[in-house]
GROMACS .gro file of C-alpha atoms in nm:
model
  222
    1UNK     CA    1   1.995   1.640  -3.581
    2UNK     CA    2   2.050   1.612  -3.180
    3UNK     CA    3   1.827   1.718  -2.967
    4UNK     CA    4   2.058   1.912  -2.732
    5UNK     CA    5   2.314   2.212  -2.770
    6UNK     CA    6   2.659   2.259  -2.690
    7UNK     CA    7   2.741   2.604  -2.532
    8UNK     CA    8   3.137   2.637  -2.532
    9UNK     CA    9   3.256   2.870  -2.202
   10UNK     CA   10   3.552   2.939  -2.001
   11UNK     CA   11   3.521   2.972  -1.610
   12UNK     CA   12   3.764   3.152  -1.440
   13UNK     CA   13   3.924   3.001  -1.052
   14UNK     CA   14   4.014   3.227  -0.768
   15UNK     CA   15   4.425   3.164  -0.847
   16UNK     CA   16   4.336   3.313  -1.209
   17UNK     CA   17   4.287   2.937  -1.418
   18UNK     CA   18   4.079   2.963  -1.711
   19UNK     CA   19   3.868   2.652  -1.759
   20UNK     CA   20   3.734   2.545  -2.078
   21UNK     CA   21   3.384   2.432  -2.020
   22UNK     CA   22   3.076   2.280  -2.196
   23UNK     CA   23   2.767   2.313  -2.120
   24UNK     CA   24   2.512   2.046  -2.249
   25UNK     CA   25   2.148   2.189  -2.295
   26UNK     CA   26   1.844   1.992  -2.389
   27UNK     CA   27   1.664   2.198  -2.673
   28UNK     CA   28   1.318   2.022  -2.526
   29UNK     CA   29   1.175   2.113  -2.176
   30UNK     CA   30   1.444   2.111  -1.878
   31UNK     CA   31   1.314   1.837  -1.619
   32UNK     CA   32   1.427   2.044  -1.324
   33UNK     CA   33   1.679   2.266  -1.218
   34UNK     CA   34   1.952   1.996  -1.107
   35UNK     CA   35   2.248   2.046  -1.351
   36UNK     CA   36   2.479   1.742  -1.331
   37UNK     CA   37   2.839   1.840  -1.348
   38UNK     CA   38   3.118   1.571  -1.523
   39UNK     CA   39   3.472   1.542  -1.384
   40UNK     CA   40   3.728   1.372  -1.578
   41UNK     CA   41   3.981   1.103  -1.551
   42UNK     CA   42   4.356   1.177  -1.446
   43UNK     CA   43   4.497   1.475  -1.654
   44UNK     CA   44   4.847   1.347  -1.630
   45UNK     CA   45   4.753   0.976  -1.787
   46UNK     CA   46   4.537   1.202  -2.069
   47UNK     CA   47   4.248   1.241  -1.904
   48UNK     CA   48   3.996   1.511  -2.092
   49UNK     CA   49   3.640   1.650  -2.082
   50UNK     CA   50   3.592   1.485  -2.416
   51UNK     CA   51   3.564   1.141  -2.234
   52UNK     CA   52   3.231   1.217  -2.030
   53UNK     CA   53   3.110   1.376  -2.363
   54UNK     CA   54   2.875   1.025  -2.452
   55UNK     CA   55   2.779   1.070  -2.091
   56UNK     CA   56   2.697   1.428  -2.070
   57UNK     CA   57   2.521   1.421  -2.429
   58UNK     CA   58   2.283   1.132  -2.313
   59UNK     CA   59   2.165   1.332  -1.997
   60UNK     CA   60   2.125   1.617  -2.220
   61UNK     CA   61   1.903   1.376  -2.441
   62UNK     CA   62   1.695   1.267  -2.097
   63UNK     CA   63   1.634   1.659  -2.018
   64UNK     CA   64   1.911   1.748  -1.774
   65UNK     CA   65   2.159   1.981  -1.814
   66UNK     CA   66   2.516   1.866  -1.774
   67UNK     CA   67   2.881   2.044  -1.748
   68UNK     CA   68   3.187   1.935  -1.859
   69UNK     CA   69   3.527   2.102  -1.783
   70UNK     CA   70   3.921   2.052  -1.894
   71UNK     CA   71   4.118   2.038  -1.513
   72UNK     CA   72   4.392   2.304  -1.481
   73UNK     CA   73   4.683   2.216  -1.795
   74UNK     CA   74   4.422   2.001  -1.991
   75UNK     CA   75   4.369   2.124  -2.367
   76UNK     CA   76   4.219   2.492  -2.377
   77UNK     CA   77   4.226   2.558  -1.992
   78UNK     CA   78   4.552   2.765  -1.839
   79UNK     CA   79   4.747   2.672  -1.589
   80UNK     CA   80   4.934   2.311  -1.494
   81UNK     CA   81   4.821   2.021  -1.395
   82UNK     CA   82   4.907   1.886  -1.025
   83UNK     CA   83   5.053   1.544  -0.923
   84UNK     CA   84   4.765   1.475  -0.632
   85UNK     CA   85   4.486   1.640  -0.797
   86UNK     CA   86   4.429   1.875  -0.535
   87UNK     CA   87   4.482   2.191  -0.686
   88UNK     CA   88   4.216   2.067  -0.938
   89UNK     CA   89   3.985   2.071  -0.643
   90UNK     CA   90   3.929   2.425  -0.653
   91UNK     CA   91   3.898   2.383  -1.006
   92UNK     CA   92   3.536   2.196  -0.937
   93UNK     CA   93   3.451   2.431  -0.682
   94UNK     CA   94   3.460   2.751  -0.946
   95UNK     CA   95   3.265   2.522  -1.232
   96UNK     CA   96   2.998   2.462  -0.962
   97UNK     CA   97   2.998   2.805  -0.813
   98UNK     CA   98   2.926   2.922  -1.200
   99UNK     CA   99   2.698   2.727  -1.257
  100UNK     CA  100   2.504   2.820  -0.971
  101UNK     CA  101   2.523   3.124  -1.065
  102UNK     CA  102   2.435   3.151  -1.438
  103UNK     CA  103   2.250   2.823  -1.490
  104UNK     CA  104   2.047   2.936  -1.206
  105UNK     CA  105   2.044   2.609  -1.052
  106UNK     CA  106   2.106   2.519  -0.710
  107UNK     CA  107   2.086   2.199  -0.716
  108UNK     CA  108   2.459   2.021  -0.825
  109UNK     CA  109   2.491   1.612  -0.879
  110UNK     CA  110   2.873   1.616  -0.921
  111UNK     CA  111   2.979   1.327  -1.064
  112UNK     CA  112   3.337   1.181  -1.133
  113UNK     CA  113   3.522   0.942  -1.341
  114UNK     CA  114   3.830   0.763  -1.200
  115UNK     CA  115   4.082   1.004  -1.065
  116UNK     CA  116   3.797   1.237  -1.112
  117UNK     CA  117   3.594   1.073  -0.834
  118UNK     CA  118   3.806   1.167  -0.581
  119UNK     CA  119   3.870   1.534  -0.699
  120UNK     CA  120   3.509   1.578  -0.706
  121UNK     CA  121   3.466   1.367  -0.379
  122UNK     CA  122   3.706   1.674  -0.209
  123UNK     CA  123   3.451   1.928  -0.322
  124UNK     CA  124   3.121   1.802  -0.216
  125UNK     CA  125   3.076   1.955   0.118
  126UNK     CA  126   3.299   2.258   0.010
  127UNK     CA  127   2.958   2.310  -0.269
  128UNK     CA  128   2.654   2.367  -0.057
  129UNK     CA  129   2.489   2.322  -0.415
  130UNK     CA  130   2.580   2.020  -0.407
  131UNK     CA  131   2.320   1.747  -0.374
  132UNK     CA  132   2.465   1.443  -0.431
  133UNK     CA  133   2.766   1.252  -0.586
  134UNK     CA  134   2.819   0.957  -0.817
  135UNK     CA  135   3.174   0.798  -0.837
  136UNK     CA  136   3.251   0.616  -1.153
  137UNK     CA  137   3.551   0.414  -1.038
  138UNK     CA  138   3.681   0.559  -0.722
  139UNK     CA  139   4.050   0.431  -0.692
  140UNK     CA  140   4.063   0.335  -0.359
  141UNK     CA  141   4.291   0.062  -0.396
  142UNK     CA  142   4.677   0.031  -0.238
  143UNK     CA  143   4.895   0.194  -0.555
  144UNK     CA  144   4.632   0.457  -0.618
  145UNK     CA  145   4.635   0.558  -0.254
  146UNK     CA  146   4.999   0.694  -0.285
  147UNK     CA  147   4.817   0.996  -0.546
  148UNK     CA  148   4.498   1.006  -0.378
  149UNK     CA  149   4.478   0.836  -0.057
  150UNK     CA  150   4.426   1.224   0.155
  151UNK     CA  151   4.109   1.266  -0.040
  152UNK     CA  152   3.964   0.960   0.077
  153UNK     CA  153   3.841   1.136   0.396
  154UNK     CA  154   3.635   1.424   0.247
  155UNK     CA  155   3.381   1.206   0.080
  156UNK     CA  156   3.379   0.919   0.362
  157UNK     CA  157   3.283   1.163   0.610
  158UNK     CA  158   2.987   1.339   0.366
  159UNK     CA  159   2.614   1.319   0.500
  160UNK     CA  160   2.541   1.384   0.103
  161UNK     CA  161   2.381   1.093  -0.073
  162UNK     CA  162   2.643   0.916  -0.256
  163UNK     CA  163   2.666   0.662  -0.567
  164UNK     CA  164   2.971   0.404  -0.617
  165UNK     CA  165   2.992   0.218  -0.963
  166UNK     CA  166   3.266   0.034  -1.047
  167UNK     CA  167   3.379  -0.309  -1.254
  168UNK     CA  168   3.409  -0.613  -1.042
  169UNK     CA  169   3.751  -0.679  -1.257
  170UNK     CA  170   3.880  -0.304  -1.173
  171UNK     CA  171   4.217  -0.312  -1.176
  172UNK     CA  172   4.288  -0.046  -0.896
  173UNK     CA  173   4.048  -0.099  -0.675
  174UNK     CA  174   3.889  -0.457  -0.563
  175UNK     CA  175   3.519  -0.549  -0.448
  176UNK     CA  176   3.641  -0.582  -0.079
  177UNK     CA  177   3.838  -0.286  -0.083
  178UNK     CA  178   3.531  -0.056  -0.216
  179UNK     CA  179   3.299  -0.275   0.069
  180UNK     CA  180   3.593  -0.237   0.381
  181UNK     CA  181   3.605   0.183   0.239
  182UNK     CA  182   3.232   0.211   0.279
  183UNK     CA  183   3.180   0.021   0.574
  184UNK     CA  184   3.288   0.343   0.787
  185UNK     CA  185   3.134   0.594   0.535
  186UNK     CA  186   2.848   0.842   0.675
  187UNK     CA  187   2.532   0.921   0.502
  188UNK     CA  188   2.377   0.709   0.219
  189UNK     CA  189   2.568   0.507   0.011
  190UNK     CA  190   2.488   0.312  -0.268
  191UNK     CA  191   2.714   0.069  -0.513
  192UNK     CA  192   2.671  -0.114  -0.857
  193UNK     CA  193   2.887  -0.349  -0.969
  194UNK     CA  194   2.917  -0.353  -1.318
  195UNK     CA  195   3.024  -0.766  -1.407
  196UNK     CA  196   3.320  -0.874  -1.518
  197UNK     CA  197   3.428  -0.510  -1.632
  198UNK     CA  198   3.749  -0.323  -1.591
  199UNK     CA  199   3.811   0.045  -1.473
  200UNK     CA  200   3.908   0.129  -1.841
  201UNK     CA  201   3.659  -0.087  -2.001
  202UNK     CA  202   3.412   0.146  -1.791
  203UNK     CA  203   3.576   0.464  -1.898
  204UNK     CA  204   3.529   0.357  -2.268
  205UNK     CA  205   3.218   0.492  -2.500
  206UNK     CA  206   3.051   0.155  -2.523
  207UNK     CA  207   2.956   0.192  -2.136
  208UNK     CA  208   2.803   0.536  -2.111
  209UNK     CA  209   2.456   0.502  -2.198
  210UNK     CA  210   2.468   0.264  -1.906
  211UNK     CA  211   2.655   0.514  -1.709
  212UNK     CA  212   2.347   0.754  -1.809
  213UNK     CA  213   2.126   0.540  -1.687
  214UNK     CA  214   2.274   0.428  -1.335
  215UNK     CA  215   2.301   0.860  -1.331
  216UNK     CA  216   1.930   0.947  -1.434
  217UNK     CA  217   1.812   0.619  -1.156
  218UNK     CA  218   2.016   0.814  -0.854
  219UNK     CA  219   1.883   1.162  -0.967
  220UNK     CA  220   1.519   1.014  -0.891
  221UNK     CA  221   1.610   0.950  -0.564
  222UNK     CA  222   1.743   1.251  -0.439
   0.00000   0.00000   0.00000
């Protein structure tokens, strides 16, 4: 028997999306009010709230509450999924605005996988919930830059506190490419290499209890 529970939702946007949305719940005590909310990988290459489940479940498990959401086209949720990812932007905005609002919490530690990272990275200072941000495999690198290059800026330019984690054999992005991005980057910013591990190896189940833990370490120090 787990020792959380899954509360299925849907969360409407202002251009009339409906989101399906999880909401992880520890059935012990609730450490604090800081509800960490999951974005997932590219829709378009299959990306799916189902991915950050082993993630969300294990900070369930450590007491926080955690959200996870299908992006505008993705399974249950309405509408179509964009090219850029910047329609989906507004779809993290109206998760986090809901959760503010009926999880009572307003604290936010958005966090986002891949293509995710940079979605989420566009929201941050458009949240004022929004606490800090953990990227799990930003694609920063040349070919991913065509797709996501103009959200770069938004999360460069954030005061917010601000976790990169990525595999030293990513295939987007490389080491000195993450360093030269971050060099210029305001606010605190912290990365973890993971050795010898690839940006889908990272995405994969047998990482995300270390994923949980990398999490739960940057939650203590906000």
């Amino acid at each position: 028997m787990s020792n959380y529970t899954v509360e299925r939702i849907k969360v409407a946007t202002p251009d009339k999306v409906e989101l399906m949305t999880k909401v992880f719940k520890p059935n012990e005590e609730i450490k604090d009010n800081l509800v960490v909310v999951l974005v997932h990988p590219y829709s378009i290459l299959g990306g799916r709230q189902a991915l950050l489940k082993g993630i969300a479940s294990g900070l369930a498990q450590n007491g926080h509450r955690a959200v996870t959401f299908d992006m505008r086209g993705v399974g249950e949720s309405t509408g179509r999924a964009s090219l850029t990812g910047f329609a989906e932007v507004k779809d993290v905005i109206a998760v986090c605005n809901w959760v503010s609002e009926h999880l009572d919490s307003h604290r936010i530690l958005l966090v986002g996988s891949s293509a995710g990272a940079p979605i989420a990275g566009s929201a941050v200072d458009q949240i004022e919930q929004v606490v800090g941000y953990v990227s799990l495999g930003y694609p920063f690198g040349m070919m991913a830059s065509i797709l996501f290059g103009r959200h770069h800026k938004a999360i460069l330019q954030s005061s917010k506190p601000k976790l990169f984690v990525m595999g030293t054999r990513d295939g987007f992005t490389s080491v000195k490419q993450l360093n030269n991005k971050l060099n210029s980057a305001a606010g605190r910013n912290e990365i973890h290499l993971m050795e010898e591990v690839s940006h889908f190896e990272m995405e994969g189940p047998a990482y995300d209890a270390e994923m949980v833990k990398l999490i739960l370490k940057f939650i203590s120090s906000l």
